[in-house]
Amino acid sequence: MTQGLESASLAARVDARPPSRSWGMHRHNNHVNMLISLSRRGFGVISRCLVTVHHQKMAAFSVKSLDHVVITAKDIPTTIEFYTKRLGMKHEVFEASGGERHALSFGNQKLNLHQSGKEFEPKAQHVQPGSEDLCFVTDYPIDEVLKNWQLNGIEVLESGKVVERTGAVGKLRSVYCRDPDGNLIEVSNYV
């Protein structure tokens, strides 16, 4: 038993040396990975394990939900028509610094609309019409959404079929199309 403790102690002292790249230490942005040798009953090193030491502070808070997303549109009236007539959103107009603003509301969220080339400040660093990929959830049967889109001449992506996906809280059945600016629009039901 004493020999095992001495070997374990020796292994701990040897492994306590300052690590180097050749010793198995790798630095990454916010953490350090080290290989640590373990010893048992004097039989030498029997295994290695990877220990990650994080040097990252925990957030003082966590977000609860998403309030809005901004869509940059080439033509705001065309965008409003698509989202109100094809997705059932409600158009809202409100005054804010910089002038009249347009939004499309649904549930407890909304899409704020910015006119391309005349965006309100502050704005995203790289604004461009057609760069969004949005997934909306509906209680309306997804097979009926598909039929409605087909009857109204909306090009349905993914071979015009309902597809299986995974969302934030579970499995989805989804259909895809593009809005007038080319943004990818997914409408889904939870399974």
PDB file of C-alpha atoms in Angstrom:
ATOM      1  CA  MET A   1       0.000   0.000   0.000  1.00  0.00           C
ATOM      2  CA  THR A   2       2.837   2.388   0.845  1.00  0.00           C
ATOM      3  CA  GLN A   3       4.480   1.724  -2.505  1.00  0.00           C
ATOM      4  CA  GLY A   4       1.230   2.630  -4.309  1.00  0.00           C
ATOM      5  CA  LEU A   5       0.945   5.926  -2.433  1.00  0.00           C
ATOM      6  CA  GLU A   6       4.589   6.754  -3.140  1.00  0.00           C
ATOM      7  CA  SER A   7       4.105   6.031  -6.851  1.00  0.00           C
ATOM      8  CA  ALA A   8       0.939   8.123  -6.930  1.00  0.00           C
ATOM      9  CA  SER A   9       2.765  10.939  -5.157  1.00  0.00           C
ATOM     10  CA  LEU A  10       5.677  10.718  -7.600  1.00  0.00           C
ATOM     11  CA  ALA A  11       3.312  10.733 -10.585  1.00  0.00           C
ATOM     12  CA  ALA A  12       1.526  13.789  -9.164  1.00  0.00           C
ATOM     13  CA  ARG A  13       4.864  15.630  -8.731  1.00  0.00           C
ATOM     14  CA  VAL A  14       6.005  14.699 -12.234  1.00  0.00           C
ATOM     15  CA  ASP A  15       2.695  15.788 -13.745  1.00  0.00           C
ATOM     16  CA  ALA A  16       2.817  19.039 -11.767  1.00  0.00           C
ATOM     17  CA  ARG A  17       5.682  20.260 -13.955  1.00  0.00           C
ATOM     18  CA  PRO A  18       4.821  23.302 -16.043  1.00  0.00           C
ATOM     19  CA  PRO A  19       3.104  21.894 -19.143  1.00  0.00           C
ATOM     20  CA  SER A  20       4.278  22.630 -22.647  1.00  0.00           C
ATOM     21  CA  ARG A  21       2.864  21.858 -26.092  1.00  0.00           C
ATOM     22  CA  SER A  22       4.809  18.575 -26.183  1.00  0.00           C
ATOM     23  CA  TRP A  23       3.370  17.709 -22.766  1.00  0.00           C
ATOM     24  CA  GLY A  24      -0.183  17.892 -24.056  1.00  0.00           C
ATOM     25  CA  MET A  25      -1.264  21.421 -23.170  1.00  0.00           C
ATOM     26  CA  HIS A  26      -3.199  23.288 -25.828  1.00  0.00           C
ATOM     27  CA  ARG A  27      -4.440  26.855 -25.476  1.00  0.00           C
ATOM     28  CA  HIS A  28      -7.690  27.967 -27.031  1.00  0.00           C
ATOM     29  CA  ASN A  29      -9.544  31.272 -26.815  1.00  0.00           C
ATOM     30  CA  ASN A  30     -11.109  30.975 -23.361  1.00  0.00           C
ATOM     31  CA  HIS A  31      -9.870  27.711 -21.936  1.00  0.00           C
ATOM     32  CA  VAL A  32      -6.848  25.482 -21.495  1.00  0.00           C
ATOM     33  CA  ASN A  33      -6.798  21.741 -22.128  1.00  0.00           C
ATOM     34  CA  MET A  34      -4.279  19.628 -20.198  1.00  0.00           C
ATOM     35  CA  LEU A  35      -3.608  15.919 -20.247  1.00  0.00           C
ATOM     36  CA  ILE A  36      -3.118  14.680 -16.705  1.00  0.00           C
ATOM     37  CA  SER A  37      -1.446  11.344 -15.910  1.00  0.00           C
ATOM     38  CA  LEU A  38      -2.877   9.155 -13.159  1.00  0.00           C
ATOM     39  CA  SER A  39      -1.092   6.430 -11.214  1.00  0.00           C
ATOM     40  CA  ARG A  40      -2.427   3.521  -9.148  1.00  0.00           C
ATOM     41  CA  ARG A  41      -0.592   1.196  -6.720  1.00  0.00           C
ATOM     42  CA  GLY A  42       2.842   1.709  -8.218  1.00  0.00           C
ATOM     43  CA  PHE A  43       2.029   0.239 -11.628  1.00  0.00           C
ATOM     44  CA  GLY A  44       2.972   3.483 -13.323  1.00  0.00           C
ATOM     45  CA  VAL A  45       0.756   5.612 -15.500  1.00  0.00           C
ATOM     46  CA  ILE A  46      -2.388   3.641 -16.331  1.00  0.00           C
ATOM     47  CA  SER A  47      -4.630   6.257 -17.909  1.00  0.00           C
ATOM     48  CA  ARG A  48      -4.833   9.823 -19.089  1.00  0.00           C
ATOM     49  CA  CYS A  49      -7.762  12.171 -18.913  1.00  0.00           C
ATOM     50  CA  LEU A  50      -8.491  15.515 -20.512  1.00  0.00           C
ATOM     51  CA  VAL A  51      -9.252  18.360 -18.120  1.00  0.00           C
ATOM     52  CA  THR A  52     -10.658  21.615 -19.445  1.00  0.00           C
ATOM     53  CA  VAL A  53     -10.087  24.691 -17.315  1.00  0.00           C
ATOM     54  CA  HIS A  54     -12.418  27.511 -18.293  1.00  0.00           C
ATOM     55  CA  HIS A  55     -11.304  31.104 -17.818  1.00  0.00           C
ATOM     56  CA  GLN A  56     -14.644  32.509 -18.810  1.00  0.00           C
ATOM     57  CA  LYS A  57     -16.979  34.504 -16.578  1.00  0.00           C
ATOM     58  CA  MET A  58     -20.581  33.400 -16.291  1.00  0.00           C
ATOM     59  CA  ALA A  59     -23.266  35.769 -17.574  1.00  0.00           C
ATOM     60  CA  ALA A  60     -24.893  37.888 -14.881  1.00  0.00           C
ATOM     61  CA  PHE A  61     -28.278  37.208 -16.526  1.00  0.00           C
ATOM     62  CA  SER A  62     -29.946  35.077 -19.182  1.00  0.00           C
ATOM     63  CA  VAL A  63     -32.356  36.148 -21.907  1.00  0.00           C
ATOM     64  CA  LYS A  64     -35.996  35.076 -21.674  1.00  0.00           C
ATOM     65  CA  SER A  65     -37.392  35.505 -25.176  1.00  0.00           C
ATOM     66  CA  LEU A  66     -36.999  37.223 -28.530  1.00  0.00           C
ATOM     67  CA  ASP A  67     -38.910  40.498 -29.024  1.00  0.00           C
ATOM     68  CA  HIS A  68     -38.191  41.376 -32.662  1.00  0.00           C
ATOM     69  CA  VAL A  69     -35.989  40.790 -35.690  1.00  0.00           C
ATOM     70  CA  VAL A  70     -35.231  43.410 -38.343  1.00  0.00           C
ATOM     71  CA  ILE A  71     -35.752  42.589 -42.012  1.00  0.00           C
ATOM     72  CA  THR A  72     -34.170  44.873 -44.584  1.00  0.00           C
ATOM     73  CA  ALA A  73     -36.514  45.074 -47.582  1.00  0.00           C
ATOM     74  CA  LYS A  74     -36.059  46.344 -51.135  1.00  0.00           C
ATOM     75  CA  ASP A  75     -39.728  47.393 -51.211  1.00  0.00           C
ATOM     76  CA  ILE A  76     -41.602  47.695 -47.903  1.00  0.00           C
ATOM     77  CA  PRO A  77     -45.178  47.634 -49.376  1.00  0.00           C
ATOM     78  CA  THR A  78     -44.400  44.375 -51.245  1.00  0.00           C
ATOM     79  CA  THR A  79     -42.935  42.866 -48.071  1.00  0.00           C
ATOM     80  CA  ILE A  80     -45.989  43.933 -46.043  1.00  0.00           C
ATOM     81  CA  GLU A  81     -48.324  42.355 -48.607  1.00  0.00           C
ATOM     82  CA  PHE A  82     -46.459  39.025 -48.518  1.00  0.00           C
ATOM     83  CA  TYR A  83     -46.312  38.703 -44.736  1.00  0.00           C
ATOM     84  CA  THR A  84     -49.903  39.851 -44.114  1.00  0.00           C
ATOM     85  CA  LYS A  85     -51.561  37.889 -46.952  1.00  0.00           C
ATOM     86  CA  ARG A  86     -49.388  34.748 -46.937  1.00  0.00           C
ATOM     87  CA  LEU A  87     -48.460  34.397 -43.254  1.00  0.00           C
ATOM     88  CA  GLY A  88     -51.340  36.225 -41.548  1.00  0.00           C
ATOM     89  CA  MET A  89     -49.211  38.833 -39.758  1.00  0.00           C
ATOM     90  CA  LYS A  90     -50.597  42.207 -38.698  1.00  0.00           C
ATOM     91  CA  HIS A  91     -49.087  45.399 -40.172  1.00  0.00           C
ATOM     92  CA  GLU A  92     -48.309  48.141 -37.660  1.00  0.00           C
ATOM     93  CA  VAL A  93     -47.078  51.685 -38.237  1.00  0.00           C
ATOM     94  CA  PHE A  94     -45.432  53.630 -35.443  1.00  0.00           C
ATOM     95  CA  GLU A  95     -43.500  56.859 -35.024  1.00  0.00           C
ATOM     96  CA  ALA A  96     -39.963  56.779 -33.718  1.00  0.00           C
ATOM     97  CA  SER A  97     -36.888  58.945 -33.948  1.00  0.00           C
ATOM     98  CA  GLY A  98     -35.983  59.071 -37.602  1.00  0.00           C
ATOM     99  CA  GLY A  99     -39.551  58.914 -38.890  1.00  0.00           C
ATOM    100  CA  GLU A 100     -42.381  56.502 -39.542  1.00  0.00           C
ATOM    101  CA  ARG A 101     -41.573  52.825 -39.051  1.00  0.00           C
ATOM    102  CA  HIS A 102     -43.305  49.640 -40.181  1.00  0.00           C
ATOM    103  CA  ALA A 103     -43.557  46.335 -38.354  1.00  0.00           C
ATOM    104  CA  LEU A 104     -45.287  43.000 -38.809  1.00  0.00           C
ATOM    105  CA  SER A 105     -46.590  41.509 -35.567  1.00  0.00           C
ATOM    106  CA  PHE A 106     -47.448  37.903 -34.718  1.00  0.00           C
ATOM    107  CA  GLY A 107     -47.834  36.228 -31.313  1.00  0.00           C
ATOM    108  CA  ASN A 108     -45.666  38.183 -28.855  1.00  0.00           C
ATOM    109  CA  GLN A 109     -43.034  39.102 -31.453  1.00  0.00           C
ATOM    110  CA  LYS A 110     -42.647  41.304 -34.471  1.00  0.00           C
ATOM    111  CA  LEU A 111     -40.553  41.892 -37.550  1.00  0.00           C
ATOM    112  CA  ASN A 112     -39.362  45.488 -37.868  1.00  0.00           C
ATOM    113  CA  LEU A 113     -38.926  46.559 -41.482  1.00  0.00           C
ATOM    114  CA  HIS A 114     -36.075  48.737 -42.733  1.00  0.00           C
ATOM    115  CA  GLN A 115     -35.966  50.110 -46.255  1.00  0.00           C
ATOM    116  CA  SER A 116     -32.760  49.011 -47.994  1.00  0.00           C
ATOM    117  CA  GLY A 117     -30.378  51.966 -48.221  1.00  0.00           C
ATOM    118  CA  LYS A 118     -32.397  53.957 -45.652  1.00  0.00           C
ATOM    119  CA  GLU A 119     -31.970  51.783 -42.546  1.00  0.00           C
ATOM    120  CA  PHE A 120     -32.624  53.236 -39.115  1.00  0.00           C
ATOM    121  CA  GLU A 121     -29.692  53.590 -36.715  1.00  0.00           C
ATOM    122  CA  PRO A 122     -28.339  51.701 -34.980  1.00  0.00           C
ATOM    123  CA  LYS A 123     -28.389  48.840 -37.461  1.00  0.00           C
ATOM    124  CA  ALA A 124     -26.659  45.528 -38.058  1.00  0.00           C
ATOM    125  CA  GLN A 125     -23.154  45.738 -39.442  1.00  0.00           C
ATOM    126  CA  HIS A 126     -23.898  44.017 -42.777  1.00  0.00           C
ATOM    127  CA  VAL A 127     -27.487  44.722 -43.817  1.00  0.00           C
ATOM    128  CA  GLN A 128     -28.690  43.149 -47.027  1.00  0.00           C
ATOM    129  CA  PRO A 129     -32.110  42.139 -48.346  1.00  0.00           C
ATOM    130  CA  GLY A 130     -32.499  38.370 -48.589  1.00  0.00           C
ATOM    131  CA  SER A 131     -30.014  37.398 -45.874  1.00  0.00           C
ATOM    132  CA  GLU A 132     -32.520  36.119 -43.269  1.00  0.00           C
ATOM    133  CA  ASP A 133     -33.482  32.517 -42.485  1.00  0.00           C
ATOM    134  CA  LEU A 134     -36.613  32.567 -40.313  1.00  0.00           C
ATOM    135  CA  CYS A 135     -38.745  29.767 -38.868  1.00  0.00           C
ATOM    136  CA  PHE A 136     -42.317  30.554 -37.808  1.00  0.00           C
ATOM    137  CA  VAL A 137     -44.534  28.161 -35.834  1.00  0.00           C
ATOM    138  CA  THR A 138     -48.265  27.880 -36.539  1.00  0.00           C
ATOM    139  CA  ASP A 139     -51.132  25.901 -35.021  1.00  0.00           C
ATOM    140  CA  TYR A 140     -52.721  25.671 -38.482  1.00  0.00           C
ATOM    141  CA  PRO A 141     -52.103  22.166 -39.946  1.00  0.00           C
ATOM    142  CA  ILE A 142     -48.888  22.262 -41.987  1.00  0.00           C
ATOM    143  CA  ASP A 143     -50.434  20.188 -44.802  1.00  0.00           C
ATOM    144  CA  GLU A 144     -53.064  22.933 -45.162  1.00  0.00           C
ATOM    145  CA  VAL A 145     -50.332  25.613 -45.246  1.00  0.00           C
ATOM    146  CA  LEU A 146     -48.706  23.663 -48.092  1.00  0.00           C
ATOM    147  CA  LYS A 147     -52.004  23.451 -50.029  1.00  0.00           C
ATOM    148  CA  ASN A 148     -52.669  27.174 -49.466  1.00  0.00           C
ATOM    149  CA  TRP A 149     -49.235  28.133 -50.770  1.00  0.00           C
ATOM    150  CA  GLN A 150     -49.603  25.877 -53.812  1.00  0.00           C
ATOM    151  CA  LEU A 151     -53.058  27.336 -54.613  1.00  0.00           C
ATOM    152  CA  ASN A 152     -51.640  30.871 -54.341  1.00  0.00           C
ATOM    153  CA  GLY A 153     -48.670  30.210 -56.620  1.00  0.00           C
ATOM    154  CA  ILE A 154     -45.979  30.354 -53.931  1.00  0.00           C
ATOM    155  CA  GLU A 155     -42.960  28.274 -54.906  1.00  0.00           C
ATOM    156  CA  VAL A 156     -42.518  25.678 -52.171  1.00  0.00           C
ATOM    157  CA  LEU A 157     -38.899  24.638 -51.670  1.00  0.00           C
ATOM    158  CA  GLU A 158     -37.651  21.156 -50.645  1.00  0.00           C
ATOM    159  CA  SER A 159     -39.359  19.573 -53.695  1.00  0.00           C
ATOM    160  CA  GLY A 160     -42.709  21.089 -52.696  1.00  0.00           C
ATOM    161  CA  LYS A 161     -43.090  18.766 -49.719  1.00  0.00           C
ATOM    162  CA  VAL A 162     -43.489  18.857 -45.948  1.00  0.00           C
ATOM    163  CA  VAL A 163     -40.142  17.966 -44.334  1.00  0.00           C
ATOM    164  CA  GLU A 164     -39.060  16.872 -40.842  1.00  0.00           C
ATOM    165  CA  ARG A 165     -36.793  19.226 -38.864  1.00  0.00           C
ATOM    166  CA  THR A 166     -35.711  19.837 -35.276  1.00  0.00           C
ATOM    167  CA  GLY A 167     -36.687  23.126 -33.635  1.00  0.00           C
ATOM    168  CA  ALA A 168     -35.845  24.806 -30.345  1.00  0.00           C
ATOM    169  CA  VAL A 169     -38.277  22.692 -28.301  1.00  0.00           C
ATOM    170  CA  GLY A 170     -38.732  19.550 -30.380  1.00  0.00           C
ATOM    171  CA  LYS A 171     -39.410  17.933 -33.737  1.00  0.00           C
ATOM    172  CA  LEU A 172     -41.051  19.991 -36.483  1.00  0.00           C
ATOM    173  CA  ARG A 173     -42.941  19.352 -39.711  1.00  0.00           C
ATOM    174  CA  SER A 174     -42.078  22.261 -42.015  1.00  0.00           C
ATOM    175  CA  VAL A 175     -42.607  23.852 -45.411  1.00  0.00           C
ATOM    176  CA  TYR A 176     -40.227  26.382 -46.980  1.00  0.00           C
ATOM    177  CA  CYS A 177     -40.556  29.297 -49.384  1.00  0.00           C
ATOM    178  CA  ARG A 178     -38.851  32.622 -50.052  1.00  0.00           C
ATOM    179  CA  ASP A 179     -40.259  36.071 -49.386  1.00  0.00           C
ATOM    180  CA  PRO A 180     -40.074  38.835 -52.062  1.00  0.00           C
ATOM    181  CA  ASP A 181     -36.499  39.722 -50.994  1.00  0.00           C
ATOM    182  CA  GLY A 182     -35.286  36.116 -51.090  1.00  0.00           C
ATOM    183  CA  ASN A 183     -35.286  35.518 -47.321  1.00  0.00           C
ATOM    184  CA  LEU A 184     -35.752  31.837 -46.463  1.00  0.00           C
ATOM    185  CA  ILE A 185     -39.101  31.340 -44.725  1.00  0.00           C
ATOM    186  CA  GLU A 186     -39.946  28.148 -42.844  1.00  0.00           C
ATOM    187  CA  VAL A 187     -43.445  27.584 -41.433  1.00  0.00           C
ATOM    188  CA  SER A 188     -43.777  24.692 -38.993  1.00  0.00           C
ATOM    189  CA  ASN A 189     -45.927  22.614 -36.664  1.00  0.00           C
ATOM    190  CA  TYR A 190     -44.453  20.916 -33.606  1.00  0.00           C
ATOM    191  CA  VAL A 191     -44.911  17.146 -33.791  1.00  0.00           C
TER     192      VAL A 191
END
